[in-house]
Tab-separated table of C-alpha atoms in Angstrom:
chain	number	residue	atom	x	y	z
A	1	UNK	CA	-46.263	-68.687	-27.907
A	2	UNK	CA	-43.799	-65.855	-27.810
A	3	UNK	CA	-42.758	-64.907	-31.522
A	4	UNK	CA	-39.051	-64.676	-32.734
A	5	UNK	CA	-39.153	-61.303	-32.570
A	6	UNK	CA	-40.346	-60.738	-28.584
A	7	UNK	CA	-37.649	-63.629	-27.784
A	8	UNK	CA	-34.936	-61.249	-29.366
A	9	UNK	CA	-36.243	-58.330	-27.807
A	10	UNK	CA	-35.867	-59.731	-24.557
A	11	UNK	CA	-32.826	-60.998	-24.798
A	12	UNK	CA	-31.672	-57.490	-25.870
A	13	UNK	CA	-33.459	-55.257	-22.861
A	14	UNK	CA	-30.380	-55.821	-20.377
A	15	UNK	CA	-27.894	-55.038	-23.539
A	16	UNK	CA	-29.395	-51.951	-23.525
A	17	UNK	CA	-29.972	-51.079	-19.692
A	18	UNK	CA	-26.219	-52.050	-19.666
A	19	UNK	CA	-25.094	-49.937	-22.641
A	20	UNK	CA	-26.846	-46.928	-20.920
A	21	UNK	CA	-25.986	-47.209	-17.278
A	22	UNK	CA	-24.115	-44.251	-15.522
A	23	UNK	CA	-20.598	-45.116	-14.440
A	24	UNK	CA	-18.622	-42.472	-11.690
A	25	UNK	CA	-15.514	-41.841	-12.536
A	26	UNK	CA	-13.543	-40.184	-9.319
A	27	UNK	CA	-10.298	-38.259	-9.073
A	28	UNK	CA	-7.911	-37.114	-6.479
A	29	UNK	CA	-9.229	-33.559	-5.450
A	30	UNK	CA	-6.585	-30.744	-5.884
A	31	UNK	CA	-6.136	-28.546	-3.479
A	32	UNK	CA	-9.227	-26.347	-2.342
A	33	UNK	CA	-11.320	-29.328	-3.492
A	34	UNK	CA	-13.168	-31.688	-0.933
A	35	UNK	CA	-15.019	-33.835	-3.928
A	36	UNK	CA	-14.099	-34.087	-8.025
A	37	UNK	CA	-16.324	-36.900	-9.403
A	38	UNK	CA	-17.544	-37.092	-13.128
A	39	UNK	CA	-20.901	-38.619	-14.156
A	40	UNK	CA	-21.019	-40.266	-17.751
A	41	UNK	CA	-23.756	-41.429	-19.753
A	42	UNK	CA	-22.269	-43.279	-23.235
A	43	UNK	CA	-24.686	-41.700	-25.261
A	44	UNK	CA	-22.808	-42.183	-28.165
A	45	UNK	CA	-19.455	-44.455	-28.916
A	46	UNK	CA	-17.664	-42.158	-31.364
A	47	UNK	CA	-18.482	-38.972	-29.989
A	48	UNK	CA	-17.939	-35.971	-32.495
A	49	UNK	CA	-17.468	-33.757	-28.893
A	50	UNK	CA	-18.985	-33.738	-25.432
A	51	UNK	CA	-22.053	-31.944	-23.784
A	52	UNK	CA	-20.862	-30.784	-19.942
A	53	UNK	CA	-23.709	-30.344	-17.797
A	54	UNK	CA	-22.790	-28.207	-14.169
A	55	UNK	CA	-24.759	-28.295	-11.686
A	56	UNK	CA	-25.084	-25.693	-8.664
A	57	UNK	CA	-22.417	-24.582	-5.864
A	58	UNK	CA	-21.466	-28.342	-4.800
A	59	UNK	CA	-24.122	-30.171	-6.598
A	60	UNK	CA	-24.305	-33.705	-8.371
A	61	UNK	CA	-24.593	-33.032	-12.086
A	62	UNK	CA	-25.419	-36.963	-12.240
A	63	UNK	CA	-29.148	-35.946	-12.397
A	64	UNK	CA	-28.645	-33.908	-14.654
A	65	UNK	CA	-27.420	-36.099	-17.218
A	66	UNK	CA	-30.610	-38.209	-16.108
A	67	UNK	CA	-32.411	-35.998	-17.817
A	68	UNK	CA	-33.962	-37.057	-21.268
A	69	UNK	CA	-34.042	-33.954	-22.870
A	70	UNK	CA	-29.977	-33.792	-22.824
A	71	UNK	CA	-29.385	-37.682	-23.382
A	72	UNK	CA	-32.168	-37.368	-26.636
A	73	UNK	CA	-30.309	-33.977	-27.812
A	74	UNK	CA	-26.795	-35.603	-26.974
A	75	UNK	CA	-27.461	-38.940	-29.007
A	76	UNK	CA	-28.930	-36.698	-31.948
A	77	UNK	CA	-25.600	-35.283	-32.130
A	78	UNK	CA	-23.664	-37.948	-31.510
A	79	UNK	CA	-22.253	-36.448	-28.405
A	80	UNK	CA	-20.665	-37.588	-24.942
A	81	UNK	CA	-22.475	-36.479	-22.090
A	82	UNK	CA	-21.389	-36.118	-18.602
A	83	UNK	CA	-22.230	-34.455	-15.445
A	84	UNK	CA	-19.925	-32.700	-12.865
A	85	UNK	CA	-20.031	-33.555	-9.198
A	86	UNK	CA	-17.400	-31.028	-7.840
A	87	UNK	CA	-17.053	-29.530	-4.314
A	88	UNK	CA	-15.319	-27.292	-2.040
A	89	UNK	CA	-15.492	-25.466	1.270
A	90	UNK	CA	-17.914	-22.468	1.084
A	91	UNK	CA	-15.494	-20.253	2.290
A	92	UNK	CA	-13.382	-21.168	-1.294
A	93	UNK	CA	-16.747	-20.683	-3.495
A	94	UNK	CA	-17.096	-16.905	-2.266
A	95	UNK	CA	-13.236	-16.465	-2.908
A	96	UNK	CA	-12.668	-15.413	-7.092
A	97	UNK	CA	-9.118	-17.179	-6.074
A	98	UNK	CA	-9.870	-20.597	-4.864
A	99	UNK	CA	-11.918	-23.498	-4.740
A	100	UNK	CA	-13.199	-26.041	-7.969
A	101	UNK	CA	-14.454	-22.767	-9.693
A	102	UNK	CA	-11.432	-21.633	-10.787
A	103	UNK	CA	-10.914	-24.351	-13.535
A	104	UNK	CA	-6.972	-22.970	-14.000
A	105	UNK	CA	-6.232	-24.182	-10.452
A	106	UNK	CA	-6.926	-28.086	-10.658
A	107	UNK	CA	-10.693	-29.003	-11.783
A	108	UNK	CA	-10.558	-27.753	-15.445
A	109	UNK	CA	-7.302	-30.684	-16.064
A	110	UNK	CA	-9.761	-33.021	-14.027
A	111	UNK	CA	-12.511	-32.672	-16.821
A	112	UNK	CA	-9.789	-33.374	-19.649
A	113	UNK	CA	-8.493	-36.379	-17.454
A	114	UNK	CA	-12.205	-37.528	-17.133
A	115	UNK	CA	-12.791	-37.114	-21.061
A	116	UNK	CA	-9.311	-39.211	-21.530
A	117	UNK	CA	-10.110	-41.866	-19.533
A	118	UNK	CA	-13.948	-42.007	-20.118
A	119	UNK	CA	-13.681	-41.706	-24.263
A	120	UNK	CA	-10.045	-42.637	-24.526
A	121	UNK	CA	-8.562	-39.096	-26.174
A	122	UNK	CA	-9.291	-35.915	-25.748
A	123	UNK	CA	-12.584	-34.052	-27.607
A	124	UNK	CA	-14.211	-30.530	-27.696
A	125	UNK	CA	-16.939	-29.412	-25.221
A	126	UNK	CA	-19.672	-27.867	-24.540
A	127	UNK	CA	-20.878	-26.262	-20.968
A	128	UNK	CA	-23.951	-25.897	-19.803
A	129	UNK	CA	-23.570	-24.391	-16.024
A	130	UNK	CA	-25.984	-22.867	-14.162
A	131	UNK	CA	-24.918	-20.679	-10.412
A	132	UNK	CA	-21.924	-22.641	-9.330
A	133	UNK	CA	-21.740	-23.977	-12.679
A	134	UNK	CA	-22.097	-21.257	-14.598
A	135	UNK	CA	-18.699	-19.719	-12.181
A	136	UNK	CA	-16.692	-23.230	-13.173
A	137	UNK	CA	-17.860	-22.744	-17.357
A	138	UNK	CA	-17.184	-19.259	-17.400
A	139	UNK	CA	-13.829	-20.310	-15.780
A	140	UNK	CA	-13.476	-23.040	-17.891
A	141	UNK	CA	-13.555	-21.075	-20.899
A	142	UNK	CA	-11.141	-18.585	-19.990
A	143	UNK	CA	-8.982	-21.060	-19.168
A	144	UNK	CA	-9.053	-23.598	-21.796
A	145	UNK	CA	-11.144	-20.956	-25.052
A	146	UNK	CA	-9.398	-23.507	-27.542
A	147	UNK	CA	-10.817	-27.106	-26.075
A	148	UNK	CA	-14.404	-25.639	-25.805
A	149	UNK	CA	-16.948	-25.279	-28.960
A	150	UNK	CA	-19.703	-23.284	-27.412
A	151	UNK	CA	-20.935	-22.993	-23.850
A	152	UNK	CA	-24.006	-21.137	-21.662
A	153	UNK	CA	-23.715	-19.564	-18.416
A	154	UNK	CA	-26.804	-18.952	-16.578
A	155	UNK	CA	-26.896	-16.835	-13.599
A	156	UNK	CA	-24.076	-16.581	-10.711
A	157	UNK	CA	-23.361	-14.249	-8.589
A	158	UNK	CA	-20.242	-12.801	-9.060
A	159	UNK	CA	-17.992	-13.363	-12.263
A	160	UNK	CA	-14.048	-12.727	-12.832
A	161	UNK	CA	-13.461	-9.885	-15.981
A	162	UNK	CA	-13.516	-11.331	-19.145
A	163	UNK	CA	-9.880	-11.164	-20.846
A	164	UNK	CA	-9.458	-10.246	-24.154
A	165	UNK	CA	-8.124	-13.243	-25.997
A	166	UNK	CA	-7.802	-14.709	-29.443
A	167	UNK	CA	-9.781	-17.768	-29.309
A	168	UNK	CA	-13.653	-17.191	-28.210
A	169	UNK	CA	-16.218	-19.735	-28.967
A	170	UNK	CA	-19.321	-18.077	-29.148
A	171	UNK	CA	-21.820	-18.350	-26.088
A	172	UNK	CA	-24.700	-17.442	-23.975
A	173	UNK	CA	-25.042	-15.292	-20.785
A	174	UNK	CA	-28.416	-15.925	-19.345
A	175	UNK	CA	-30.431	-14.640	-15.904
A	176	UNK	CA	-33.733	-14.428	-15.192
A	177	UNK	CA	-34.822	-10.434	-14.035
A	178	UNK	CA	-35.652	-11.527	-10.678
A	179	UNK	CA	-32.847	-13.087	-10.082
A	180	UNK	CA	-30.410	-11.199	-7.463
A	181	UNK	CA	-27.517	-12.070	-9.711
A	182	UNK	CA	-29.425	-10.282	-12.449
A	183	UNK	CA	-26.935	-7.071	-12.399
A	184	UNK	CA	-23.725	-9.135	-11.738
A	185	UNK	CA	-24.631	-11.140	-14.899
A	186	UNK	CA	-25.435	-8.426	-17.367
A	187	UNK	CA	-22.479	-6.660	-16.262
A	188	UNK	CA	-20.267	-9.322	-17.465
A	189	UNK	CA	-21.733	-9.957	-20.519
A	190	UNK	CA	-21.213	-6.530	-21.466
A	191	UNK	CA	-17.690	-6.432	-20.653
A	192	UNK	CA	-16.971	-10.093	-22.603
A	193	UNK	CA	-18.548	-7.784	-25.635
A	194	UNK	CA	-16.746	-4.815	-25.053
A	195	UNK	CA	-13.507	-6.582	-25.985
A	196	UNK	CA	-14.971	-8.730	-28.670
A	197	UNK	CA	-16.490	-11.573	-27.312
A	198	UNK	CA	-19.390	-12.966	-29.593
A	199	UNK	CA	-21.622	-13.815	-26.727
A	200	UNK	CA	-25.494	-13.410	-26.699
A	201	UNK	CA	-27.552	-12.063	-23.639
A	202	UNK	CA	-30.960	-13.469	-22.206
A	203	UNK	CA	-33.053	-11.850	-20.200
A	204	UNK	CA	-35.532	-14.604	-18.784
A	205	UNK	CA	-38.757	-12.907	-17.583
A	206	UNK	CA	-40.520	-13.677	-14.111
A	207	UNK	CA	-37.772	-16.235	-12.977
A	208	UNK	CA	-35.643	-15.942	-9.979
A	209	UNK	CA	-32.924	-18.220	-9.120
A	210	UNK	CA	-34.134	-21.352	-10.780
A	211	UNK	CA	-33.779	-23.600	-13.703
A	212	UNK	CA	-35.383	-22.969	-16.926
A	213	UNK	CA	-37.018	-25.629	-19.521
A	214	UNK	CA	-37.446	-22.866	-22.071
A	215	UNK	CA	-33.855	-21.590	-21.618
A	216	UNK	CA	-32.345	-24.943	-21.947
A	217	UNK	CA	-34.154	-25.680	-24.785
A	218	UNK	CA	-33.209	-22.786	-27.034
A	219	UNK	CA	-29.429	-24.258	-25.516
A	220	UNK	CA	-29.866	-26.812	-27.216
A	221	UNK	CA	-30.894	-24.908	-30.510
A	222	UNK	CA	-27.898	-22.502	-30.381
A	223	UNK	CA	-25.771	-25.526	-29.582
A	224	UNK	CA	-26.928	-27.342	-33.043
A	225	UNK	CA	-26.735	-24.697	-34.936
A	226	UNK	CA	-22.967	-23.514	-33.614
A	227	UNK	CA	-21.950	-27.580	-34.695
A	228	UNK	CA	-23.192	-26.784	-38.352
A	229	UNK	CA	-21.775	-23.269	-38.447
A	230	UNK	CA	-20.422	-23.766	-41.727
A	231	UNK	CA	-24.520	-24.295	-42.992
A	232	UNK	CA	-25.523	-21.044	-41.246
A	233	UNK	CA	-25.510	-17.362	-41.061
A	234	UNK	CA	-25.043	-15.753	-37.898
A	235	UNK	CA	-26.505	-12.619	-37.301
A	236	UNK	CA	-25.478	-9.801	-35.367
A	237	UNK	CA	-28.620	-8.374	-32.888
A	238	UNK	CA	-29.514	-5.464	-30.467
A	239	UNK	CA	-30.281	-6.875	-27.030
A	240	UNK	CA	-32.435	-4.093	-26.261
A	241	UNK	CA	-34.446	-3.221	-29.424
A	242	UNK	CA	-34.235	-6.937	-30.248
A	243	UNK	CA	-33.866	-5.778	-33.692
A	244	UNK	CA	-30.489	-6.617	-36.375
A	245	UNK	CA	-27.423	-4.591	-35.202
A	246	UNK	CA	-25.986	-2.301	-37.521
A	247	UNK	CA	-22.377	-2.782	-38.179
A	248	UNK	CA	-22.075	1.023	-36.556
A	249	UNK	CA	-23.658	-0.549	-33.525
A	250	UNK	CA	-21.802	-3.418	-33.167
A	251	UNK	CA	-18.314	-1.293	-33.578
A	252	UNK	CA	-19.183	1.486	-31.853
A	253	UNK	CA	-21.048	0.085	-29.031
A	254	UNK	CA	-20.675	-3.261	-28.906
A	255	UNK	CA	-22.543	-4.088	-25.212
A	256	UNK	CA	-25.448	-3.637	-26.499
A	257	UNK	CA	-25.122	-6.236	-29.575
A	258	UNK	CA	-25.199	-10.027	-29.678
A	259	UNK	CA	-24.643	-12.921	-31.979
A	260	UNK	CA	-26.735	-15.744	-32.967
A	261	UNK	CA	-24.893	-18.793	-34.947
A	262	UNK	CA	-27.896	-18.963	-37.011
A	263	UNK	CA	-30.357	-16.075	-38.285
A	264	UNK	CA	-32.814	-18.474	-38.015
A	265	UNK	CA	-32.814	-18.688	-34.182
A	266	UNK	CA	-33.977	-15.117	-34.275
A	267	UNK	CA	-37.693	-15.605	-33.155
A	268	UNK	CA	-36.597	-18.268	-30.546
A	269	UNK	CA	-34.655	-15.797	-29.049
A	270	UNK	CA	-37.176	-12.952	-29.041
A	271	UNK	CA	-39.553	-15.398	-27.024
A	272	UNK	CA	-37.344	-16.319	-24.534
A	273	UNK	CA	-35.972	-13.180	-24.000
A	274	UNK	CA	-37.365	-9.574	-21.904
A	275	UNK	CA	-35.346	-6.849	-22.082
């Protein structure tokens, strides 16, 4: 005989399939765009902000939002969570000008449109991209500095110069050393810190152009602890030495420093990261 409790759990099951299905929400591409469809996952129903995952040049970010690792870290912290599927000709992707990476020119208003429609008024991000992705967050964020809390970048190949500007959340340039982009990369974060951009650099060892579990872990870590800023201390580091920067150091030669929303992430970094 089936208890009271396994009848009600039954009956709940496709409640909860249903509550956690992925809907696509699709949009008219702009110009230089041949696809602009967002993924969602209601992960929570009063979302504090939203976690954007990007995918690669063209990709589906729908599987990334699959993931469990992001829908466990977004429901922790009561965030939205959605997935980019954005495309354009590859003539457009190798052009700084044109194309969905260039979030000024169409796609960034498509992800605020998305967030309107999917959560019903607008709320602060975060980006995650990685290649392609990381082109459209770093775009993103130059674009829109005052709609995003924190972001990550993780290896692309070329990158436009980072302006100096008076909003900058804090965020992460990543790229594994044997990753062709490698140079590209580090060369932009150093210019976002020469004018005062409080962005942290990973080096991730032995990787080439490929995701990383241990990178987008200790995402998720700088992520939670730039939400409860106001219960942390940063702390200001030397990317080489991997050692506290100096407040000489940071003023005097400030590519070679980075920031970490909480001291405590410290030894998290140091493992992930080869100079």
């Amino acid at each position: 005989m089936k208890t009271a409790w396994s009848i009600t759990f039954a009956l709940l099951i496709p409640l909860i399939v249903d509550a956690e299905d992925i809907q696509k929400f699709s949009f008219p591409p702009p110009e230089d765009m041949n696809r602009a469809d967002v993924y969602a996952l209601k992960t929570s129903w009063t979302p504090r902000a939203v976690l954007v995952l990007c995918p690669g040049a063209n990709g589906n970010g729908e599987g990334m939002i699959r993931q469990k690792e992001w829908q466990e870290f977004a429901r922790e912290q009561h965030l939205g969570l959605v997935g980019l599927s954005f495309a354009s000709d590859g003539e457009f992707l190798s052009d700084c000008g044109r194309g969905y990476y260039c979030a000024a020119k169409g796609s960034g208003q498509i992800l605020l449109d998305a967030i309107q429609k999917i959560y019903g008024h607008d709320l602060p991000l975060l980006l995650y991209g990685f290649s392609g992705g990381a082109h459209y967050t770093s775009g993103f964020v130059e674009w829109k500095p005052t709609q995003v809390i924190s972001w990550c970048t993780y290896s692309a190949g070329w990158w436009d110069t980072p302006q100096k500007a008076s909003a900058n959340p804090p965020g992460i340039v990543a790229c594994g050393d044997a990753d062709p982009r490698y140079g590209a990369t580090m060369i932009y974060f150093k210019q976002g810190r020469a004018v005062g951009k409080p962005w942290l650099w990973i080096s991730l060892p032995n990787i080439g152009h490929a995701s990383s579990p241990p990178l987008e872990e200790f995402i998720r870590q700088y992520f939670t602890a730039v939400l409860k800023q106001s219960h942390t201390k940063g702390l200001w580091i030397d990317v080489d030495l991997e050692t506290s920067a100096s407040e000489v150091l940071q003023k005097e030669q400030p590519s070679l420093t980075g920031w970490l929303p909480d001291a405590e992430l410290f030894d998290s970094w140091k493992a992930i990261n080869k100079p």
